[in-house]
Amino acid sequence: MKTAISITDLNYSYPDGTKALDNVNIEIEQGEKIVIMGPNGAGKTTLFLHLNGVIRAEQDNVKIFGNNIGSMKTEDRIREVGVVFAEPDDQLFMSTVYDDIAFGPLNMGLSEEEVDRRVKKALATVGLEGFEDKVPHHMSFGQKKKAALAAVLSMEPRVLVLDEPTANLDPKSRADLIRVINDLNKNHGITTVIAMHDINALSELADRVYVLNRSIVAEGPTRDIFSDHVLVKENNLDAPDIFKFFKILKCFGGDCDQTPMSIDESVKELTQAIEALEGKMSLHIHESTHEMVNDVISSYRH
Amino acid sequence: MKYPEIDKYAELDSLIHRFDPRAKIITFTLLIFSFVFIEDIRIAFVSLLFSFFILLVSRIPFGFIFNRMKPGLIFVMPFLIVMPFALDGNVLYSYNGISISYDGLYYGSLVVIRAATSIMLTLIMLGTTKMDTTMKSLHSLKVPSPFVQTLMFSYRYIFVFIDEFLSMWTSMKAKGFKVKANKHSLSIIGNIVGMILVRSYERAERVYHSMASKGYTGESRTIVKFKMQTADYGLAAILIGTVLIFIIYGMSLS
Ligand SMILES: Nc1ncnc2c1ncn2[C@@H]1O[C@H](COP(=O)(O)OP(=O)(O)OP(=O)(O)O)[C@@H](O)[C@H]1O
Ligand SMILES: [Mg+2]
């Protein structure tokens, strides 16, 4: 398997002296689904600025498919990696949605028919069909976020990097977006790297999680990260509600093999656990139940 | 505060709306330039009526155009007030050594009429085309690209800018701020202005980064699809004919 992104010993301080990144090491394989979590001000956005060449590292610390991103030509770079930032107004600078989404493909030197095809496709992907002639100041924040995503999708990069994609979206749009990302990842082999605070979307968007707090403090499968409640607490994180609920259920005697991270997983795990008990799971209160429940709750409370 | 949405009525349907945007820009520019050089006040007045007729045809609400004409007219009004006193010539009326001259009144009025005509035509031109189409037409008319891009980004970000200002203003008022004519109030207003400048600078930087990350190299590339129809040639001919009639008639008078 090929390495999509490789970051080694990356340090970065802003001109005012703020140290934003301290010895960051990240290694992402092609086709992986990665989420980067961490408190506000942890350096997630700063890290992403390195991935589209806005901030240039001094050495060859950031590599995309083996090439040092600082010395890549723009045309090559935008084919490899597309970054969508959180603030859509900064990313929609043309007068219509169509022109914004066509901007990248036109700069790649594609033919007009191809550009048109890509714009239509990107709009359909994010669910904004018919928005071609809309002007950004007539759109809602969530719509602008989708348009900003479409404007990067139209370049069809091999690695898609998203900064807080679900923030400010309504529940349906959020679910749609999660579906879009999963479809791109599963069916088109696109590597996705997402920074977000939306822990309940985590299990669907991550094979693996990095916890960033100026430096990488932890890395691993989602469940391992969230089982470590000291780590979770220290980094201003929280475990998904369903995860905590099943921890509590366990105190009442409802034990599953693995603590589920999502609703879908909970159905699977519960079914398995109950089948193993010959079709019946009994819950009960014993001496230490309340104590155990309190322990679980307080271990994740901030 | 109102958004400066000049193309609010660009979706209406009229002869002027359907006019090919490039032909529109060229003929209206010709009209404006020939009208501002009219020397005779009667012809100038007819040109104002003619512009008003075009406004009627365009079906844009009068109030919309007149409201937007105001700032420009207020700017030229002093000419009408000052010139009758300042210019020598036939005395129309005199009182205690202060005299109002006929020539002054004539030229003052001429300036105001010319201004009204050209502002009205400009507004009709911009108001009957969507802004992005106007920009693309300028681009396809080979207007220098830095100029078109500057216009385009200014128009795009003025809305963001106003939103930003309004949200700051609302949050200040929500915290009990009232504008008073004192030092404290002034220093706070100075502070917001500074803040807005810093924010715009930082935004410009972020926008530039976002453009660069999509492969921008300074060239503007957009897809432009315009096609001149027979009707466009016809309307252009009529308008250019009108320009010629005005010019020839003007010359025959002098
Ligand atoms: N332009 C800048 N100049 C100076 N310091 C900055 C600048 N941008 C960010 N920082 C600082 O760098 C650190 C990392 O910021 P960054 O925006 O990368 O955090 P983040 O992880 O994206 O946070 P959030 O979750 O709030 O989006 C913070 O301490 C921030 O104050
Ligand atoms: Mg951030």
Coordinates of C-alpha atoms and ligand atoms in Angstrom, one line a residue:
Chain A
M1 CA 0.0 0.0 0.0
K2 CA 1.2 3.5 -0.8
T3 CA 1.7 6.2 1.8
A4 CA -0.6 9.2 1.0
I5 CA 0.6 11.7 3.6
S6 CA 3.8 11.5 5.5
I7 CA 4.6 14.2 8.0
T8 CA 7.8 14.0 10.0
D9 CA 9.1 16.1 12.8
L10 CA 7.0 19.1 11.8
N11 CA 7.4 22.3 13.8
Y12 CA 5.7 25.5 13.2
S13 CA 5.5 28.8 15.1
Y14 CA 3.5 31.8 14.0
P15 CA 5.4 35.0 13.4
D16 CA 4.1 36.4 16.8
G17 CA 5.9 33.5 18.5
T18 CA 2.9 31.2 19.1
K19 CA 4.1 27.7 18.9
A20 CA 1.3 25.9 17.0
L21 CA 3.0 22.6 16.0
D22 CA 5.6 20.8 18.0
N23 CA 7.3 17.7 16.5
V24 CA 4.3 16.4 14.7
N25 CA 4.5 13.0 13.1
I26 CA 1.7 11.6 11.0
E27 CA 1.6 8.7 8.5
I28 CA -1.5 8.1 6.4
E29 CA -2.0 5.3 4.0
Q30 CA -3.8 5.6 0.7
G31 CA -7.5 5.0 1.1
E32 CA -7.5 5.5 4.9
K33 CA -10.2 7.5 6.7
I34 CA -8.6 9.6 9.3
V35 CA -9.9 12.0 11.9
I36 CA -7.8 14.5 13.8
M37 CA -9.2 15.6 17.1
G38 CA -7.9 18.0 19.6
P39 CA -8.9 21.0 21.7
N40 CA -9.5 24.5 20.3
G41 CA -6.2 26.0 19.4
A42 CA -4.5 22.6 19.1
G43 CA -3.0 23.3 15.7
K44 CA -5.4 21.4 13.5
T45 CA -6.0 24.3 11.1
T46 CA -2.3 25.1 11.1
L47 CA -1.5 21.6 10.2
F48 CA -3.9 21.7 7.3
L49 CA -2.3 24.9 6.0
H50 CA 0.8 22.9 5.4
L51 CA -1.1 20.4 3.3
N52 CA -2.0 22.8 0.5
G53 CA 1.2 24.7 0.4
V54 CA 0.0 27.9 2.2
I55 CA 2.6 27.4 4.9
R56 CA 5.8 26.0 3.6
A57 CA 7.9 23.8 5.9
E58 CA 11.6 24.6 5.9
Q59 CA 12.7 21.0 5.4
D60 CA 11.1 18.2 3.5
N61 CA 8.7 17.4 6.4
V62 CA 5.5 17.2 4.5
K63 CA 5.2 14.6 1.7
I64 CA 2.2 13.7 -0.4
F65 CA 2.6 10.4 -2.2
G66 CA 6.3 10.6 -1.7
N67 CA 6.7 14.1 -3.1
N68 CA 7.8 17.0 -1.0
I69 CA 4.8 19.4 -1.0
G70 CA 6.9 22.5 -0.9
S71 CA 8.7 21.8 -4.2
M72 CA 5.6 20.4 -6.1
K73 CA 4.2 22.4 -9.0
T74 CA 0.8 24.0 -8.3
E75 CA -0.9 22.0 -11.0
D76 CA 0.5 18.7 -9.6
R77 CA -0.3 19.6 -6.0
I78 CA -4.0 20.4 -6.6
R79 CA -4.4 17.1 -8.4
E80 CA -3.1 15.3 -5.3
V81 CA -4.6 17.1 -2.4
G82 CA -7.6 19.4 -1.8
V83 CA -8.2 21.2 1.5
V84 CA -11.6 22.6 2.5
F85 CA -11.4 25.1 5.3
A86 CA -14.1 25.9 7.8
E87 CA -14.9 29.4 6.7
P88 CA -16.8 29.3 3.4
D89 CA -16.8 33.0 2.6
D90 CA -13.0 32.9 2.2
Q91 CA -13.3 30.1 -0.3
L92 CA -16.1 31.3 -2.5
F93 CA -14.6 34.4 -4.2
M94 CA -16.2 34.3 -7.6
S95 CA -19.5 35.9 -8.4
T96 CA -21.5 32.8 -8.9
V97 CA -21.5 29.3 -7.5
Y98 CA -20.8 27.9 -11.0
D99 CA -17.7 30.1 -11.4
D100 CA -16.4 29.1 -8.0
I101 CA -16.7 25.4 -8.7
A102 CA -15.2 25.8 -12.2
F103 CA -12.3 27.8 -10.9
G104 CA -10.0 24.9 -9.9
P105 CA -10.7 22.8 -13.0
L106 CA -10.1 25.8 -15.3
N107 CA -6.8 26.4 -13.7
M108 CA -5.9 22.8 -14.3
G109 CA -6.3 23.5 -18.0
L110 CA -9.2 21.2 -18.6
S111 CA -11.5 21.7 -21.6
E112 CA -14.8 23.6 -21.2
E113 CA -16.9 20.4 -21.6
E114 CA -14.9 18.6 -18.9
V115 CA -15.1 21.6 -16.6
D116 CA -18.9 21.7 -17.1
R117 CA -19.2 18.0 -16.4
R118 CA -17.2 18.3 -13.2
V119 CA -19.2 21.3 -12.0
K120 CA -22.4 19.5 -12.5
K121 CA -21.1 16.4 -10.8
A122 CA -19.7 18.2 -7.8
L123 CA -23.0 20.1 -7.3
A124 CA -24.9 16.9 -7.5
T125 CA -22.6 15.3 -5.0
V126 CA -23.1 17.9 -2.4
G127 CA -26.8 18.2 -3.1
L128 CA -26.8 21.7 -4.6
E129 CA -28.3 21.0 -8.0
G130 CA -29.8 24.2 -9.6
F131 CA -27.5 26.5 -7.6
E132 CA -25.3 27.3 -10.6
D133 CA -26.3 31.0 -10.9
K134 CA -26.7 31.7 -7.2
V135 CA -24.5 34.4 -5.8
P136 CA -22.8 33.6 -2.5
H137 CA -24.4 36.5 -0.5
H138 CA -27.8 35.0 -1.2
M139 CA -27.0 31.6 0.3
S140 CA -27.2 30.3 3.9
F141 CA -24.1 29.4 5.8
G142 CA -24.7 25.6 5.4
Q143 CA -25.2 26.0 1.6
K144 CA -22.0 28.0 1.3
K145 CA -20.2 25.2 3.2
K146 CA -21.5 22.7 0.7
A147 CA -20.5 25.0 -2.2
A148 CA -17.0 25.4 -0.8
L149 CA -16.7 21.6 -0.6
A150 CA -17.9 21.2 -4.2
A151 CA -15.3 23.8 -5.3
V152 CA -12.6 21.4 -4.1
L153 CA -14.4 18.2 -5.2
S154 CA -14.4 19.5 -8.7
M155 CA -10.6 19.2 -8.8
E156 CA -11.0 15.5 -8.0
P157 CA -8.0 15.3 -5.7
R158 CA -6.7 11.9 -4.4
V159 CA -6.6 13.2 -0.8
L160 CA -9.4 15.2 0.6
V161 CA -8.7 17.3 3.7
L162 CA -11.7 18.8 5.6
D163 CA -11.6 21.3 8.5
E164 CA -14.8 21.0 10.5
P165 CA -17.0 19.9 7.7
T166 CA -20.1 19.2 9.9
A167 CA -20.0 22.4 11.9
N168 CA -23.2 24.4 11.4
L169 CA -25.0 21.9 9.2
D170 CA -28.5 20.8 9.9
P171 CA -28.9 17.1 10.8
K172 CA -30.0 16.0 7.4
S173 CA -27.2 17.9 5.7
R174 CA -24.8 16.5 8.2
A175 CA -25.9 12.9 7.5
D176 CA -25.7 13.6 3.7
L177 CA -22.2 14.9 4.1
I178 CA -21.1 11.9 6.1
R179 CA -22.6 9.7 3.3
V180 CA -20.7 11.7 0.6
I181 CA -17.4 11.4 2.4
N182 CA -17.9 7.7 2.9
D183 CA -18.9 7.2 -0.7
L184 CA -15.8 9.0 -1.9
N185 CA -13.6 7.0 0.4
K186 CA -15.1 3.6 -0.2
N187 CA -16.1 3.7 -3.8
H188 CA -13.5 6.1 -5.2
G189 CA -10.5 5.3 -3.1
I190 CA -10.1 8.8 -1.9
T191 CA -8.1 9.3 1.3
T192 CA -9.9 11.5 3.7
V193 CA -8.5 13.5 6.5
I194 CA -10.9 15.4 8.7
A195 CA -10.5 17.7 11.7
M196 CA -13.6 18.0 13.8
H197 CA -15.2 18.2 17.2
D198 CA -18.2 16.2 16.3
I199 CA -17.6 13.1 18.3
N200 CA -20.9 11.5 17.4
A201 CA -19.9 11.4 13.7
L202 CA -16.6 9.9 14.6
S203 CA -17.1 6.2 14.2
E204 CA -18.5 6.8 10.7
L205 CA -15.7 9.1 9.5
A206 CA -12.7 7.5 11.1
D207 CA -10.8 4.2 10.7
R208 CA -8.1 5.8 12.9
V209 CA -7.9 8.8 15.1
Y210 CA -5.0 11.2 15.8
V211 CA -5.2 13.3 18.9
L212 CA -3.3 16.5 18.3
N213 CA -2.5 19.0 21.0
R214 CA 0.4 20.9 19.5
S215 CA 2.1 17.5 19.2
I216 CA 0.5 14.2 18.5
V217 CA -0.5 12.9 21.9
A218 CA -2.2 9.7 20.8
E219 CA -3.0 7.7 17.7
G220 CA -5.0 4.5 17.2
P221 CA -8.4 3.0 16.4
T222 CA -11.3 5.0 17.5
R223 CA -12.4 2.7 20.3
D224 CA -9.0 2.5 21.8
I225 CA -8.7 6.3 22.0
F226 CA -12.1 6.7 23.7
S227 CA -11.6 3.9 26.2
D228 CA -8.7 5.9 27.6
H229 CA -10.7 8.4 29.7
V230 CA -7.7 10.2 31.1
L231 CA -6.5 11.0 27.5
V232 CA -10.0 12.0 26.6
K233 CA -10.4 14.4 29.5
E234 CA -6.9 15.9 29.2
N235 CA -7.5 16.9 25.6
N236 CA -10.9 18.5 26.1
L237 CA -12.6 15.6 24.3
D238 CA -15.6 13.5 25.1
A239 CA -16.6 10.0 24.2
P240 CA -19.7 9.5 21.9
D241 CA -23.0 9.3 23.9
I242 CA -23.7 5.8 22.8
F243 CA -20.3 4.7 23.9
K244 CA -20.9 6.1 27.4
F245 CA -24.4 4.6 27.5
F246 CA -23.1 1.1 26.9
K247 CA -20.4 1.6 29.6
I248 CA -23.3 2.4 31.9
L249 CA -25.4 -0.5 30.7
K250 CA -22.5 -2.8 31.6
C251 CA -22.8 -1.6 35.2
F252 CA -26.3 -3.0 35.2
G253 CA -25.1 -6.3 33.9
G254 CA -25.7 -5.6 30.1
D255 CA -22.3 -6.7 28.9
C256 CA -21.3 -6.6 25.3
D257 CA -18.1 -7.9 23.7
Q258 CA -17.0 -4.5 22.5
T259 CA -18.4 -1.2 23.6
P260 CA -20.2 0.2 20.5
M261 CA -19.2 3.5 19.0
S262 CA -22.4 4.1 17.0
I263 CA -26.0 3.3 16.8
D264 CA -25.4 0.7 14.0
E265 CA -22.7 -1.0 16.0
S266 CA -24.9 -1.0 19.1
V267 CA -27.5 -3.0 17.2
K268 CA -24.9 -5.5 16.1
E269 CA -23.2 -5.8 19.5
L270 CA -26.5 -6.1 21.4
T271 CA -27.8 -8.8 19.1
Q272 CA -24.6 -10.8 19.4
A273 CA -24.6 -10.4 23.2
I274 CA -28.2 -11.4 23.6
E275 CA -27.9 -14.3 21.2
A276 CA -25.0 -15.6 23.2
L277 CA -27.2 -15.5 26.3
E278 CA -29.8 -17.7 24.5
G279 CA -32.1 -14.8 23.6
K280 CA -32.5 -13.0 26.9
M281 CA -30.4 -10.4 28.6
S282 CA -31.3 -9.5 32.2
L283 CA -30.4 -6.2 33.8
H284 CA -30.1 -5.9 37.6
I285 CA -29.0 -3.6 40.4
H286 CA -26.5 -5.0 42.8
E287 CA -24.5 -3.5 45.7
S288 CA -21.9 -1.7 43.6
T289 CA -24.0 -0.7 40.6
H290 CA -24.5 2.9 41.6
E291 CA -20.8 3.3 42.5
M292 CA -19.8 1.9 39.1
V293 CA -22.2 4.1 37.3
N294 CA -20.9 7.1 39.1
D295 CA -17.4 6.1 38.2
V296 CA -18.2 5.9 34.5
I297 CA -20.0 9.2 34.5
S298 CA -17.3 11.1 36.5
S299 CA -14.5 9.6 34.4
Y300 CA -15.8 11.4 31.3
R301 CA -17.2 14.5 33.0
H302 CA -15.2 17.8 32.5
Chain B
M1 CA -28.1 49.4 6.3
K2 CA -29.1 48.3 2.8
Y3 CA -26.9 46.0 0.7
P4 CA -25.7 47.8 -2.4
E5 CA -27.4 45.3 -4.6
I6 CA -27.3 47.0 -7.9
D7 CA -28.5 44.0 -9.8
K8 CA -31.6 43.3 -7.6
Y9 CA -33.9 43.7 -10.6
A10 CA -31.7 42.0 -13.2
E11 CA -34.0 39.0 -13.3
L12 CA -36.9 41.0 -14.8
D13 CA -37.7 40.7 -18.4
S14 CA -37.6 43.6 -20.8
L15 CA -36.0 44.7 -24.1
I16 CA -33.1 46.1 -22.2
H17 CA -32.7 43.0 -20.0
R18 CA -32.6 40.8 -23.1
F19 CA -30.0 43.1 -24.8
D20 CA -26.7 41.3 -25.3
P21 CA -24.6 42.4 -22.3
R22 CA -21.5 43.3 -24.3
A23 CA -23.5 45.3 -26.8
K24 CA -25.3 46.9 -23.9
I25 CA -22.0 48.0 -22.3
I26 CA -20.7 49.4 -25.5
T27 CA -23.8 51.3 -26.6
F28 CA -24.6 52.6 -23.1
T29 CA -21.0 53.8 -22.8
L30 CA -21.4 55.6 -26.1
L31 CA -24.7 57.1 -25.0
I32 CA -23.2 58.3 -21.8
F33 CA -20.1 59.8 -23.3
S34 CA -22.0 61.6 -26.0
F35 CA -24.6 62.9 -23.6
V36 CA -22.1 64.4 -21.1
F37 CA -20.6 66.5 -23.8
I38 CA -23.8 68.1 -24.9
E39 CA -23.5 71.9 -24.7
D40 CA -27.0 73.0 -25.3
I41 CA -29.3 72.8 -22.3
R42 CA -32.4 72.0 -24.4
I43 CA -30.7 69.0 -26.0
A44 CA -29.4 67.9 -22.6
F45 CA -32.9 68.0 -21.3
V46 CA -34.1 65.9 -24.3
S47 CA -31.3 63.4 -23.5
L48 CA -32.5 63.2 -19.9
L49 CA -36.0 62.5 -21.2
F50 CA -34.6 59.9 -23.5
S51 CA -32.8 58.1 -20.6
F52 CA -36.0 58.2 -18.7
F53 CA -37.8 56.6 -21.6
I54 CA -35.2 53.8 -21.5
L55 CA -35.8 53.4 -17.8
L56 CA -39.5 53.0 -18.6
V57 CA -38.7 50.4 -21.2
S58 CA -36.5 48.5 -18.7
R59 CA -39.3 48.2 -16.2
I60 CA -37.0 48.7 -13.2
P61 CA -39.0 50.4 -10.4
F62 CA -38.3 54.2 -10.4
G63 CA -37.8 54.3 -6.7
F64 CA -34.9 51.9 -7.0
I65 CA -33.1 54.0 -9.6
F66 CA -33.9 57.4 -8.0
N67 CA -32.7 56.3 -4.6
R68 CA -29.4 55.2 -6.1
M69 CA -29.1 58.5 -8.1
K70 CA -29.3 60.6 -4.9
P71 CA -25.7 60.3 -3.7
G72 CA -24.4 61.3 -7.1
L73 CA -26.9 64.2 -7.5
I74 CA -26.1 65.5 -4.0
F75 CA -22.5 65.5 -5.1
V76 CA -23.1 67.8 -8.1
M77 CA -25.8 70.0 -6.5
P78 CA -23.3 72.5 -5.2
F79 CA -22.5 73.4 -8.8
L80 CA -26.1 74.6 -9.3
I81 CA -25.9 76.6 -6.1
V82 CA -22.5 78.1 -6.5
M83 CA -22.2 78.7 -10.2
P84 CA -25.0 81.3 -10.5
F85 CA -23.1 83.5 -8.0
A86 CA -19.6 82.7 -9.1
L87 CA -19.9 83.0 -12.9
D88 CA -19.9 86.4 -14.6
G89 CA -22.3 87.1 -17.5
N90 CA -25.8 88.4 -18.0
V91 CA -27.1 89.4 -14.7
L92 CA -30.5 87.9 -13.9
Y93 CA -31.1 89.3 -10.5
S94 CA -29.0 91.4 -8.2
Y95 CA -29.3 92.4 -4.6
N96 CA -26.8 94.4 -2.5
G97 CA -23.9 93.7 -4.8
I98 CA -24.6 90.0 -4.9
S99 CA -25.7 89.0 -8.4
I100 CA -27.1 85.9 -9.9
S101 CA -25.9 85.4 -13.5
Y102 CA -27.8 83.8 -16.3
D103 CA -24.8 82.0 -17.6
G104 CA -24.1 80.6 -14.1
L105 CA -27.6 79.3 -13.8
Y106 CA -27.4 77.9 -17.3
Y107 CA -24.1 76.0 -16.7
G108 CA -25.1 74.9 -13.2
S109 CA -28.3 73.4 -14.6
L110 CA -26.4 71.8 -17.5
V111 CA -24.0 70.1 -15.1
V112 CA -26.8 68.7 -13.0
I113 CA -28.8 67.5 -16.0
R114 CA -25.8 65.8 -17.6
A115 CA -25.0 64.1 -14.3
A116 CA -28.5 62.9 -13.8
T117 CA -28.6 61.5 -17.4
S118 CA -25.3 59.7 -17.1
I119 CA -26.0 58.3 -13.6
M120 CA -29.4 57.1 -14.7
L121 CA -28.0 55.4 -17.8
T122 CA -25.2 53.8 -15.8
L123 CA -27.7 52.5 -13.3
I124 CA -30.0 51.1 -16.0
M125 CA -27.0 49.4 -17.6
L126 CA -25.8 47.8 -14.4
G127 CA -29.4 47.2 -13.1
T128 CA -30.5 45.1 -16.1
T129 CA -27.6 42.7 -16.1
K130 CA -26.5 40.4 -13.3
M131 CA -23.2 41.6 -11.9
D132 CA -21.3 38.4 -12.8
T133 CA -22.5 38.7 -16.4
T134 CA -21.4 42.4 -16.5
M135 CA -18.0 41.3 -15.2
K136 CA -17.7 38.5 -17.8
S137 CA -18.7 40.9 -20.6
L138 CA -16.0 43.3 -19.5
H139 CA -13.6 40.4 -19.5
S140 CA -14.7 39.3 -23.0
L141 CA -14.5 42.9 -24.2
K142 CA -10.8 42.7 -23.4
V143 CA -10.9 45.1 -20.5
P144 CA -7.6 44.5 -18.6
S145 CA -7.9 41.6 -16.3
P146 CA -6.5 43.2 -13.1
F147 CA -9.2 45.8 -13.5
V148 CA -12.1 43.4 -14.0
Q149 CA -10.8 41.1 -11.1
T150 CA -10.5 44.1 -8.7
L151 CA -14.1 45.1 -9.6
M152 CA -15.3 41.5 -9.2
F153 CA -13.7 40.9 -5.8
S154 CA -14.8 44.3 -4.5
Y155 CA -18.3 43.5 -5.4
R156 CA -18.1 40.0 -3.9
Y157 CA -16.6 41.1 -0.6
I158 CA -18.5 44.3 0.0
F159 CA -21.4 42.1 1.2
V160 CA -19.2 40.1 3.5
F161 CA -17.7 43.4 4.8
I162 CA -21.1 44.9 5.5
D163 CA -22.2 41.7 7.3
E164 CA -19.1 41.8 9.4
F165 CA -19.6 45.4 10.3
L166 CA -23.3 44.9 11.1
S167 CA -22.6 41.9 13.3
M168 CA -19.9 43.9 15.2
W169 CA -22.2 46.8 15.5
T170 CA -25.1 44.6 16.8
S171 CA -22.9 43.0 19.3
M172 CA -21.6 46.4 20.6
K173 CA -25.2 47.6 20.9
A174 CA -26.2 44.4 22.7
K175 CA -23.5 45.2 25.2
G176 CA -25.0 48.7 25.8
F177 CA -22.9 50.8 23.5
K178 CA -24.5 54.1 22.4
V179 CA -23.0 56.6 20.0
K180 CA -22.4 59.8 21.8
A181 CA -20.3 62.9 20.9
N182 CA -17.6 62.2 23.4
K183 CA -14.0 61.0 23.4
H184 CA -14.9 57.5 24.7
S185 CA -17.4 56.9 21.9
L186 CA -15.1 58.2 19.3
S187 CA -12.2 56.1 20.5
I188 CA -14.4 53.0 20.3
I189 CA -15.6 53.8 16.8
G190 CA -11.9 54.3 15.9
N191 CA -11.3 50.9 17.3
I192 CA -13.9 49.2 15.2
V193 CA -12.7 50.9 12.0
G194 CA -9.2 49.6 12.8
M195 CA -10.6 46.2 13.6
I196 CA -12.4 46.1 10.3
L197 CA -9.2 47.1 8.4
V198 CA -7.2 44.3 10.1
R199 CA -9.9 41.8 9.5
S200 CA -10.2 42.7 5.8
Y201 CA -6.5 42.4 5.4
E202 CA -6.5 39.0 7.0
R203 CA -9.5 38.0 5.0
A204 CA -7.8 39.1 1.8
E205 CA -4.9 36.9 2.8
R206 CA -7.1 33.9 3.4
V207 CA -9.0 34.4 0.2
Y208 CA -5.7 34.6 -1.7
H209 CA -4.5 31.4 -0.1
S210 CA -7.7 29.7 -1.1
M211 CA -7.3 30.9 -4.7
A212 CA -3.7 29.8 -4.7
S213 CA -4.6 26.4 -3.4
K214 CA -6.9 26.0 -6.4
G215 CA -4.1 26.8 -8.8
Y216 CA -4.6 30.5 -9.3
T217 CA -1.7 32.2 -11.0
G218 CA -3.1 35.7 -11.6
E219 CA -4.9 34.9 -14.8
S220 CA -8.7 35.0 -14.7
R221 CA -10.3 32.1 -16.5
T222 CA -14.0 32.0 -16.8
I223 CA -16.3 30.4 -19.3
V224 CA -18.0 33.0 -21.3
K225 CA -20.9 32.2 -23.6
F226 CA -22.6 35.1 -25.3
K227 CA -24.2 35.1 -28.7
M228 CA -25.3 38.3 -30.5
Q229 CA -28.8 37.9 -32.0
T230 CA -30.4 39.9 -34.8
A231 CA -32.5 41.8 -32.2
D232 CA -29.3 42.8 -30.4
Y233 CA -27.8 44.3 -33.6
G234 CA -31.1 46.1 -34.2
L235 CA -31.3 47.6 -30.8
A236 CA -27.6 48.6 -30.9
A237 CA -28.2 50.3 -34.3
I238 CA -31.2 52.2 -32.9
L239 CA -29.3 53.4 -29.9
I240 CA -26.2 54.4 -31.9
G241 CA -28.5 56.1 -34.4
T242 CA -29.9 58.1 -31.5
V243 CA -26.4 59.1 -30.4
L244 CA -25.7 60.3 -34.0
I245 CA -28.9 62.3 -34.1
F246 CA -28.0 64.1 -30.9
I247 CA -24.5 64.8 -32.1
I248 CA -25.6 66.1 -35.5
Y249 CA -28.4 68.2 -34.1
G250 CA -26.1 69.6 -31.4
M251 CA -23.5 70.6 -34.1
S252 CA -26.2 72.2 -36.3
L253 CA -27.1 74.5 -33.4
S254 CA -23.6 75.8 -32.7
Ligands
LIG1 N1 -2.4 33.9 12.1 C1 -2.0 33.6 13.4 N2 -1.1 34.3 14.1 C2 -0.7 33.9 15.3 N3 -1.1 32.8 16.0 C3 -2.1 32.1 15.4 C4 -2.5 32.4 14.0 N4 -3.5 31.5 13.7 C5 -3.6 30.6 14.7 N5 -2.7 31.0 15.7 C6 -2.5 30.2 17.0 O1 -2.0 29.0 16.7 C7 -2.6 28.0 17.5 C8 -3.2 26.9 16.7 O2 -4.3 27.4 16.0 P1 -5.2 26.6 15.0 O3 -6.1 27.5 14.3 O4 -4.3 25.7 14.2 O5 -6.0 25.7 16.0 P2 -7.2 24.6 15.7 O6 -6.8 23.3 16.3 O7 -7.6 24.7 14.3 O8 -8.4 25.2 16.7 P3 -10.0 25.1 16.5 O9 -10.4 23.8 17.0 O10 -10.4 26.2 17.5 O11 -10.3 25.4 15.1 C9 -3.5 28.7 18.5 O12 -2.9 28.9 19.7 C10 -3.8 30.0 17.8 O13 -4.0 31.0 18.7
MG2 MG -9.4 25.2 13.3

